[in-house]
Amino acid sequence: MPLQLMSSTAGKRKEIYKYLAPWPLYSMNWSVRPDKRFRLALGSFIEEYNNKVQIISLDEDTSEFSAKSTFDHPYPTTKIMWIPDSKGIYPDLLATSGDYLRVWRAGEPDTRLECVLNNNKNSDFCAPLTSFDWNEVDPNLVGTSSIDTTCTIWGLETGQPHGRTHVAGHVKTQLIAHDKEVYDIAFSRAGGGRDMFASVGADGSVRMFDLRHLEHSTIIYEDPTHTALLRLAWNKQDPNYLATVAMDSCEVIILDVRVPCTPVARLSNHRACVNGIAWAPHSSCHICTAGDDHQALIWDIQQMPRAIEDPILAYTAAEGEVNQIQWGATQPDWIAICYNKACEILRV
């Protein structure tokens, strides 16, 4: 049986901190900066044009989350990411995807829009973005995925560190990545961590690309029933492994790029569809999954290719389906989840 994560009141520090937002939440991301330890950005999920993004921070003395900045966003954000700047040398930026890619400069209380990156300059038609990834090795690179079958790699000019200069962006390359909608994109740490990325989409395939050789791609995996693949996540420590999840599926598929097209493991304890996957930032053999069964599960996969029967830790969010999970890159002891209007951080 997996360990149950319990709320400890005996210890000096709590194990669970909860924040209730004014609206249902979907997207969420941990801040990476060393001077902003318990800071997250949250995106509302309201089925209309007017949505919100909120930056919250935990006061470690009072053990309470509070909103530091709230700003308007058109449509719900499909993803939010802070700039992967663990040293704090770039401006304090975050990006959001929705109808377009937007880059914001965080402030308290005023967060301001730095730029809107739109690849369809000559058209009234907008192809919404399903996801994006911000390159950790080169924070001037951002890749987006769209329902128009393409991925776009953007170059950002973030100006002088800490300066008041404006952030701008330009298209480095745009490519047709799939036969149908692209649902997720993620840079790999392989080969220097700058040039390789993978994408998943409605055609049911995982494809890998190299910015240095865009004339061809590698199919890593194809769903046997051509079910759409919604999410993609690379192992943070071992770039040979990645995880993906199919639409309405209760299982997470672990792939090894050295053995294409054959899953090396299937994590199948969820009792309803999986909504999120997050690899541990500090360990190559731990991954967290979350789903509509109200559960967040942590798995130890070091027994692969032997079958992984059970998670090592389980947490149940009694009140709702867990629709988002993030494992803090600079906070490896903490996992964040969203359900309904709640964001919780859980000590693991």
Tab-separated table of C-alpha atoms in Angstrom:
chain	number	residue	atom	x	y	z
A	1	MET	CA	0.000	0.000	0.000
A	2	PRO	CA	1.266	3.491	-0.717
A	3	LEU	CA	1.914	5.838	2.154
A	4	GLN	CA	-0.843	8.366	2.691
A	5	LEU	CA	0.305	11.958	2.930
A	6	MET	CA	-0.972	13.264	6.256
A	7	SER	CA	-1.367	16.795	7.516
A	8	SER	CA	0.917	17.106	10.515
A	9	THR	CA	0.072	19.660	13.155
A	10	ALA	CA	2.656	18.375	15.616
A	11	GLY	CA	5.664	19.476	13.576
A	12	LYS	CA	6.923	23.042	13.392
A	13	ARG	CA	6.127	23.297	9.687
A	14	LYS	CA	2.846	22.255	8.174
A	15	GLU	CA	2.787	19.605	5.467
A	16	ILE	CA	-0.013	21.187	3.432
A	17	TYR	CA	-0.756	24.815	2.629
A	18	LYS	CA	-3.949	25.743	0.816
A	19	TYR	CA	-5.002	28.825	-1.128
A	20	LEU	CA	-8.557	29.468	-2.275
A	21	ALA	CA	-8.793	31.607	-5.415
A	22	PRO	CA	-11.871	33.658	-6.402
A	23	TRP	CA	-12.431	31.419	-9.459
A	24	PRO	CA	-11.803	27.861	-10.693
A	25	LEU	CA	-8.130	27.243	-11.473
A	26	TYR	CA	-6.477	25.458	-14.350
A	27	SER	CA	-2.901	26.525	-15.071
A	28	MET	CA	-0.279	26.945	-12.362
A	29	ASN	CA	3.504	27.154	-12.099
A	30	TRP	CA	6.180	27.514	-9.430
A	31	SER	CA	8.483	30.501	-9.514
A	32	VAL	CA	12.134	29.484	-9.970
A	33	ARG	CA	13.936	32.526	-8.551
A	34	PRO	CA	15.943	31.808	-5.383
A	35	ASP	CA	14.673	34.975	-3.680
A	36	LYS	CA	10.978	34.088	-4.209
A	37	ARG	CA	10.738	30.699	-2.600
A	38	PHE	CA	7.048	29.920	-2.207
A	39	ARG	CA	5.651	31.908	-5.122
A	40	LEU	CA	3.252	30.532	-7.728
A	41	ALA	CA	1.296	31.913	-10.663
A	42	LEU	CA	-2.298	30.714	-11.095
A	43	GLY	CA	-4.577	30.970	-14.125
A	44	SER	CA	-8.364	31.078	-13.905
A	45	PHE	CA	-10.639	28.785	-15.879
A	46	ILE	CA	-13.745	30.805	-16.683
A	47	GLU	CA	-15.563	29.835	-19.876
A	48	GLU	CA	-15.685	33.333	-21.281
A	49	TYR	CA	-13.312	35.961	-22.646
A	50	ASN	CA	-12.389	37.660	-19.378
A	51	ASN	CA	-10.011	35.584	-17.283
A	52	LYS	CA	-7.382	36.298	-14.642
A	53	VAL	CA	-3.841	35.429	-13.674
A	54	GLN	CA	-2.843	35.740	-10.045
A	55	ILE	CA	0.568	35.619	-8.402
A	56	ILE	CA	0.466	34.249	-4.870
A	57	SER	CA	3.147	33.914	-2.244
A	58	LEU	CA	3.390	32.020	1.032
A	59	ASP	CA	4.321	34.010	4.121
A	60	GLU	CA	6.441	31.481	5.986
A	61	ASP	CA	5.875	33.293	9.312
A	62	THR	CA	2.076	33.320	9.197
A	63	SER	CA	1.767	30.120	7.091
A	64	GLU	CA	-0.757	31.907	4.843
A	65	PHE	CA	-0.849	32.405	1.091
A	66	SER	CA	-1.723	35.877	-0.147
A	67	ALA	CA	-2.275	37.361	-3.590
A	68	LYS	CA	0.559	39.693	-4.612
A	69	SER	CA	-0.659	40.633	-8.088
A	70	THR	CA	-3.799	39.951	-10.143
A	71	PHE	CA	-4.178	40.867	-13.796
A	72	ASP	CA	-6.592	40.347	-16.673
A	73	HIS	CA	-6.012	37.724	-19.340
A	74	PRO	CA	-8.094	37.078	-22.478
A	75	TYR	CA	-9.479	33.530	-22.383
A	76	PRO	CA	-8.172	30.963	-19.893
A	77	THR	CA	-4.411	30.396	-19.961
A	78	THR	CA	-3.547	26.982	-21.385
A	79	LYS	CA	-0.194	27.187	-19.595
A	80	ILE	CA	1.770	29.539	-17.339
A	81	MET	CA	5.529	29.431	-16.871
A	82	TRP	CA	8.005	31.561	-14.996
A	83	ILE	CA	11.298	32.251	-16.726
A	84	PRO	CA	13.606	29.304	-15.838
A	85	ASP	CA	16.111	31.586	-14.165
A	86	SER	CA	17.375	29.838	-11.033
A	87	LYS	CA	20.086	32.448	-10.444
A	88	GLY	CA	17.833	35.497	-10.610
A	89	ILE	CA	19.853	37.270	-13.330
A	90	TYR	CA	17.090	37.919	-15.873
A	91	PRO	CA	14.131	40.265	-15.433
A	92	ASP	CA	11.340	38.723	-13.332
A	93	LEU	CA	9.250	37.416	-16.238
A	94	LEU	CA	6.428	34.967	-16.704
A	95	ALA	CA	4.730	33.828	-19.879
A	96	THR	CA	1.201	32.632	-20.662
A	97	SER	CA	-0.341	30.865	-23.631
A	98	GLY	CA	-3.907	31.153	-24.857
A	99	ASP	CA	-4.912	32.919	-28.034
A	100	TYR	CA	-1.279	34.112	-28.262
A	101	LEU	CA	1.954	33.867	-26.282
A	102	ARG	CA	2.315	36.742	-23.854
A	103	VAL	CA	5.327	37.709	-21.752
A	104	TRP	CA	4.726	39.649	-18.520
A	105	ARG	CA	7.005	41.383	-16.047
A	106	ALA	CA	5.977	40.464	-12.516
A	107	GLY	CA	5.462	43.225	-10.004
A	108	GLU	CA	3.671	43.816	-6.728
A	109	PRO	CA	0.926	44.837	-7.145
A	110	ASP	CA	1.226	45.681	-10.846
A	111	THR	CA	2.329	43.041	-13.333
A	112	ARG	CA	2.730	44.539	-16.787
A	113	LEU	CA	2.472	43.074	-20.251
A	114	GLU	CA	5.840	43.152	-22.027
A	115	CYS	CA	4.885	41.673	-25.398
A	116	VAL	CA	2.300	39.674	-27.335
A	117	LEU	CA	3.902	37.202	-29.729
A	118	ASN	CA	1.667	36.549	-32.721
A	119	ASN	CA	2.829	34.520	-35.675
A	120	ASN	CA	-0.169	35.290	-37.952
A	121	LYS	CA	0.489	38.922	-38.725
A	122	ASN	CA	-1.468	38.969	-41.993
A	123	SER	CA	-4.602	37.178	-40.798
A	124	ASP	CA	-7.651	37.908	-38.679
A	125	PHE	CA	-7.679	34.217	-37.845
A	126	CYS	CA	-6.031	33.189	-34.612
A	127	ALA	CA	-4.844	29.600	-34.044
A	128	PRO	CA	-4.940	29.139	-30.259
A	129	LEU	CA	-1.876	27.846	-28.476
A	130	THR	CA	-2.304	24.622	-26.531
A	131	SER	CA	0.976	24.824	-24.627
A	132	PHE	CA	4.547	26.123	-24.627
A	133	ASP	CA	7.917	25.451	-23.044
A	134	TRP	CA	10.664	27.823	-21.941
A	135	ASN	CA	14.177	26.533	-22.584
A	136	GLU	CA	16.127	26.099	-19.343
A	137	VAL	CA	19.585	26.233	-20.925
A	138	ASP	CA	18.798	29.293	-23.059
A	139	PRO	CA	15.956	31.367	-21.571
A	140	ASN	CA	15.841	33.382	-24.801
A	141	LEU	CA	14.139	30.388	-26.484
A	142	VAL	CA	10.436	29.586	-26.133
A	143	GLY	CA	8.577	26.904	-28.100
A	144	THR	CA	4.797	26.983	-28.625
A	145	SER	CA	2.349	24.342	-29.861
A	146	SER	CA	-0.860	25.164	-31.705
A	147	ILE	CA	-4.079	23.619	-32.960
A	148	ASP	CA	-2.943	24.583	-36.494
A	149	THR	CA	-0.541	21.526	-36.473
A	150	THR	CA	2.553	23.702	-36.022
A	151	CYS	CA	5.176	24.392	-33.408
A	152	THR	CA	6.908	27.767	-33.351
A	153	ILE	CA	10.282	28.477	-31.760
A	154	TRP	CA	10.516	32.085	-30.605
A	155	GLY	CA	13.641	34.048	-29.819
A	156	LEU	CA	13.223	36.500	-26.952
A	157	GLU	CA	15.270	39.609	-26.374
A	158	THR	CA	15.034	40.189	-22.645
A	159	GLY	CA	17.272	43.245	-22.712
A	160	GLN	CA	19.613	44.116	-19.887
A	161	PRO	CA	19.319	42.023	-16.742
A	162	HIS	CA	17.272	43.947	-14.166
A	163	GLY	CA	17.045	46.838	-16.627
A	164	ARG	CA	13.873	48.683	-17.582
A	165	THR	CA	14.298	47.675	-21.204
A	166	HIS	CA	11.409	46.231	-23.125
A	167	VAL	CA	11.113	42.527	-23.901
A	168	ALA	CA	10.601	41.629	-27.559
A	169	GLY	CA	10.421	38.427	-29.566
A	170	HIS	CA	10.823	37.133	-33.100
A	171	VAL	CA	10.050	33.847	-34.869
A	172	LYS	CA	13.178	31.714	-35.203
A	173	THR	CA	11.381	28.891	-36.953
A	174	GLN	CA	7.906	27.487	-37.479
A	175	LEU	CA	7.341	23.891	-38.510
A	176	ILE	CA	4.455	21.565	-39.224
A	177	ALA	CA	4.945	19.108	-36.372
A	178	HIS	CA	1.954	16.764	-36.668
A	179	ASP	CA	-0.855	15.727	-38.998
A	180	LYS	CA	-3.426	17.208	-36.607
A	181	GLU	CA	-3.515	19.580	-33.637
A	182	VAL	CA	-0.380	19.768	-31.469
A	183	TYR	CA	-1.245	19.588	-27.769
A	184	ASP	CA	2.073	19.890	-25.954
A	185	ILE	CA	5.743	20.707	-26.514
A	186	ALA	CA	8.793	20.234	-24.287
A	187	PHE	CA	12.511	20.853	-24.695
A	188	SER	CA	14.809	17.922	-23.911
A	189	ARG	CA	17.981	18.174	-21.836
A	190	ALA	CA	19.778	15.900	-24.295
A	191	GLY	CA	22.547	17.163	-26.560
A	192	GLY	CA	23.270	20.301	-24.594
A	193	GLY	CA	19.648	21.032	-23.720
A	194	ARG	CA	19.131	23.777	-26.275
A	195	ASP	CA	18.183	22.244	-29.606
A	196	MET	CA	16.047	19.163	-29.040
A	197	PHE	CA	12.352	19.133	-28.272
A	198	ALA	CA	9.392	16.805	-28.547
A	199	SER	CA	5.699	17.299	-29.192
A	200	VAL	CA	2.481	15.299	-28.888
A	201	GLY	CA	-0.809	15.746	-30.636
A	202	ALA	CA	-4.198	14.638	-31.854
A	203	ASP	CA	-2.622	12.182	-34.311
A	204	GLY	CA	-1.539	10.075	-31.312
A	205	SER	CA	2.211	10.400	-31.892
A	206	VAL	CA	5.219	11.624	-29.917
A	207	ARG	CA	7.723	13.271	-32.247
A	208	MET	CA	11.217	14.518	-31.567
A	209	PHE	CA	12.906	17.415	-33.360
A	210	ASP	CA	16.367	18.947	-33.473
A	211	LEU	CA	16.608	22.667	-34.263
A	212	ARG	CA	19.861	21.971	-36.112
A	213	HIS	CA	18.190	19.428	-38.446
A	214	LEU	CA	14.569	20.417	-38.910
A	215	GLU	CA	14.220	18.650	-42.251
A	216	HIS	CA	13.237	15.455	-40.432
A	217	SER	CA	11.730	14.341	-37.142
A	218	THR	CA	11.757	11.069	-35.207
A	219	ILE	CA	8.569	9.313	-34.154
A	220	ILE	CA	9.200	8.101	-30.601
A	221	TYR	CA	5.788	6.530	-30.048
A	222	GLU	CA	2.410	6.116	-31.708
A	223	ASP	CA	-0.725	5.277	-29.787
A	224	PRO	CA	-1.992	1.909	-31.113
A	225	THR	CA	-5.552	3.241	-31.437
A	226	HIS	CA	-4.426	6.707	-32.658
A	227	THR	CA	-5.947	8.295	-29.573
A	228	ALA	CA	-4.801	11.878	-29.072
A	229	LEU	CA	-1.844	12.382	-26.728
A	230	LEU	CA	-2.392	15.413	-24.502
A	231	ARG	CA	0.661	15.798	-22.293
A	232	LEU	CA	4.391	15.292	-22.541
A	233	ALA	CA	7.076	15.590	-19.869
A	234	TRP	CA	10.803	14.846	-20.012
A	235	ASN	CA	12.615	13.276	-17.093
A	236	LYS	CA	14.571	16.138	-15.474
A	237	GLN	CA	17.682	14.064	-14.716
A	238	ASP	CA	17.803	11.401	-17.441
A	239	PRO	CA	16.946	12.767	-20.915
A	240	ASN	CA	16.324	9.262	-22.255
A	241	TYR	CA	12.955	9.060	-20.528
A	242	LEU	CA	9.739	10.901	-21.135
A	243	ALA	CA	6.140	10.450	-20.042
A	244	THR	CA	2.946	10.981	-22.000
A	245	VAL	CA	-0.771	10.543	-21.399
A	246	ALA	CA	-3.574	9.889	-23.864
A	247	MET	CA	-6.942	11.612	-23.890
A	248	ASP	CA	-9.398	10.146	-21.341
A	249	SER	CA	-6.776	7.587	-20.289
A	250	CYS	CA	-6.239	6.349	-16.730
A	251	GLU	CA	-2.611	5.432	-17.365
A	252	VAL	CA	0.662	7.245	-17.901
A	253	ILE	CA	3.058	5.845	-20.489
A	254	ILE	CA	6.805	6.027	-19.845
A	255	LEU	CA	8.977	5.948	-22.974
A	256	ASP	CA	12.694	5.424	-23.520
A	257	VAL	CA	13.922	7.245	-26.639
A	258	ARG	CA	16.504	4.469	-27.155
A	259	VAL	CA	13.649	1.970	-27.577
A	260	PRO	CA	11.127	3.806	-29.765
A	261	CYS	CA	7.466	2.813	-30.021
A	262	THR	CA	7.470	0.440	-27.031
A	263	PRO	CA	6.506	1.839	-23.619
A	264	VAL	CA	9.069	0.909	-20.981
A	265	ALA	CA	6.421	1.245	-18.228
A	266	ARG	CA	2.742	1.973	-17.719
A	267	LEU	CA	1.522	3.616	-14.527
A	268	SER	CA	-2.091	2.555	-14.234
A	269	ASN	CA	-3.421	3.029	-10.706
A	270	HIS	CA	-5.580	6.057	-11.442
A	271	ARG	CA	-9.292	5.249	-11.433
A	272	ALA	CA	-10.239	8.143	-13.721
A	273	CYS	CA	-8.479	10.081	-16.460
A	274	VAL	CA	-5.016	11.506	-15.813
A	275	ASN	CA	-4.710	15.292	-16.138
A	276	GLY	CA	-1.116	16.021	-15.242
A	277	ILE	CA	2.383	14.566	-15.003
A	278	ALA	CA	5.444	16.045	-13.292
A	279	TRP	CA	8.887	14.483	-12.939
A	280	ALA	CA	10.905	15.104	-9.792
A	281	PRO	CA	13.387	17.949	-10.328
A	282	HIS	CA	16.100	16.179	-8.314
A	283	SER	CA	15.638	12.465	-9.009
A	284	SER	CA	15.541	10.444	-12.215
A	285	CYS	CA	13.231	7.770	-10.819
A	286	HIS	CA	10.320	9.704	-9.317
A	287	ILE	CA	7.282	11.029	-11.123
A	288	CYS	CA	4.000	12.446	-9.885
A	289	THR	CA	0.652	12.007	-11.653
A	290	ALA	CA	-2.740	13.567	-10.970
A	291	GLY	CA	-6.232	12.898	-12.185
A	292	ASP	CA	-10.001	13.095	-12.093
A	293	ASP	CA	-10.042	10.464	-9.330
A	294	HIS	CA	-9.054	13.303	-6.923
A	295	GLN	CA	-5.611	11.719	-6.486
A	296	ALA	CA	-2.014	12.821	-6.765
A	297	LEU	CA	0.297	9.792	-6.887
A	298	ILE	CA	4.091	9.639	-6.608
A	299	TRP	CA	5.799	6.695	-8.291
A	300	ASP	CA	9.274	5.197	-8.008
A	301	ILE	CA	10.135	3.805	-11.450
A	302	GLN	CA	13.678	2.528	-10.805
A	303	GLN	CA	12.468	-1.087	-11.206
A	304	MET	CA	11.840	-0.511	-14.937
A	305	PRO	CA	11.445	-2.433	-17.167
A	306	ARG	CA	9.844	-4.585	-14.458
A	307	ALA	CA	6.208	-3.586	-13.993
A	308	ILE	CA	5.539	-0.696	-11.602
A	309	GLU	CA	2.554	-1.961	-9.633
A	310	ASP	CA	1.820	0.755	-7.060
A	311	PRO	CA	2.733	4.339	-6.253
A	312	ILE	CA	4.875	4.981	-3.187
A	313	LEU	CA	2.759	7.912	-2.013
A	314	ALA	CA	-0.836	8.951	-2.544
A	315	TYR	CA	-2.712	12.114	-1.689
A	316	THR	CA	-6.449	12.535	-2.100
A	317	ALA	CA	-8.010	15.947	-2.649
A	318	ALA	CA	-11.382	15.194	-1.118
A	319	GLU	CA	-13.227	18.070	-2.741
A	320	GLY	CA	-12.295	17.827	-6.383
A	321	GLU	CA	-10.672	16.421	-9.475
A	322	VAL	CA	-6.983	17.333	-9.610
A	323	ASN	CA	-6.500	19.126	-12.919
A	324	GLN	CA	-2.944	20.409	-12.527
A	325	ILE	CA	0.263	19.248	-10.853
A	326	GLN	CA	3.665	20.922	-10.674
A	327	TRP	CA	6.848	19.855	-8.853
A	328	GLY	CA	8.895	22.892	-7.850
A	329	ALA	CA	12.283	22.983	-9.586
A	330	THR	CA	13.922	24.848	-6.715
A	331	GLN	CA	11.619	23.304	-4.089
A	332	PRO	CA	12.021	19.545	-4.584
A	333	ASP	CA	10.268	18.845	-1.268
A	334	TRP	CA	7.022	20.402	-2.475
A	335	ILE	CA	4.388	19.476	-5.036
A	336	ALA	CA	1.599	21.855	-6.020
A	337	ILE	CA	-1.843	20.763	-7.211
A	338	CYS	CA	-5.001	22.541	-8.348
A	339	TYR	CA	-8.597	21.402	-7.964
A	340	ASN	CA	-11.772	23.508	-8.188
A	341	LYS	CA	-10.783	26.954	-6.801
A	342	ALA	CA	-8.004	25.553	-4.626
A	343	CYS	CA	-4.248	25.451	-4.997
A	344	GLU	CA	-2.453	23.269	-2.452
A	345	ILE	CA	1.217	22.703	-1.886
A	346	LEU	CA	2.113	19.354	-0.353
A	347	ARG	CA	5.374	18.506	1.361
A	348	VAL	CA	6.744	15.210	0.089
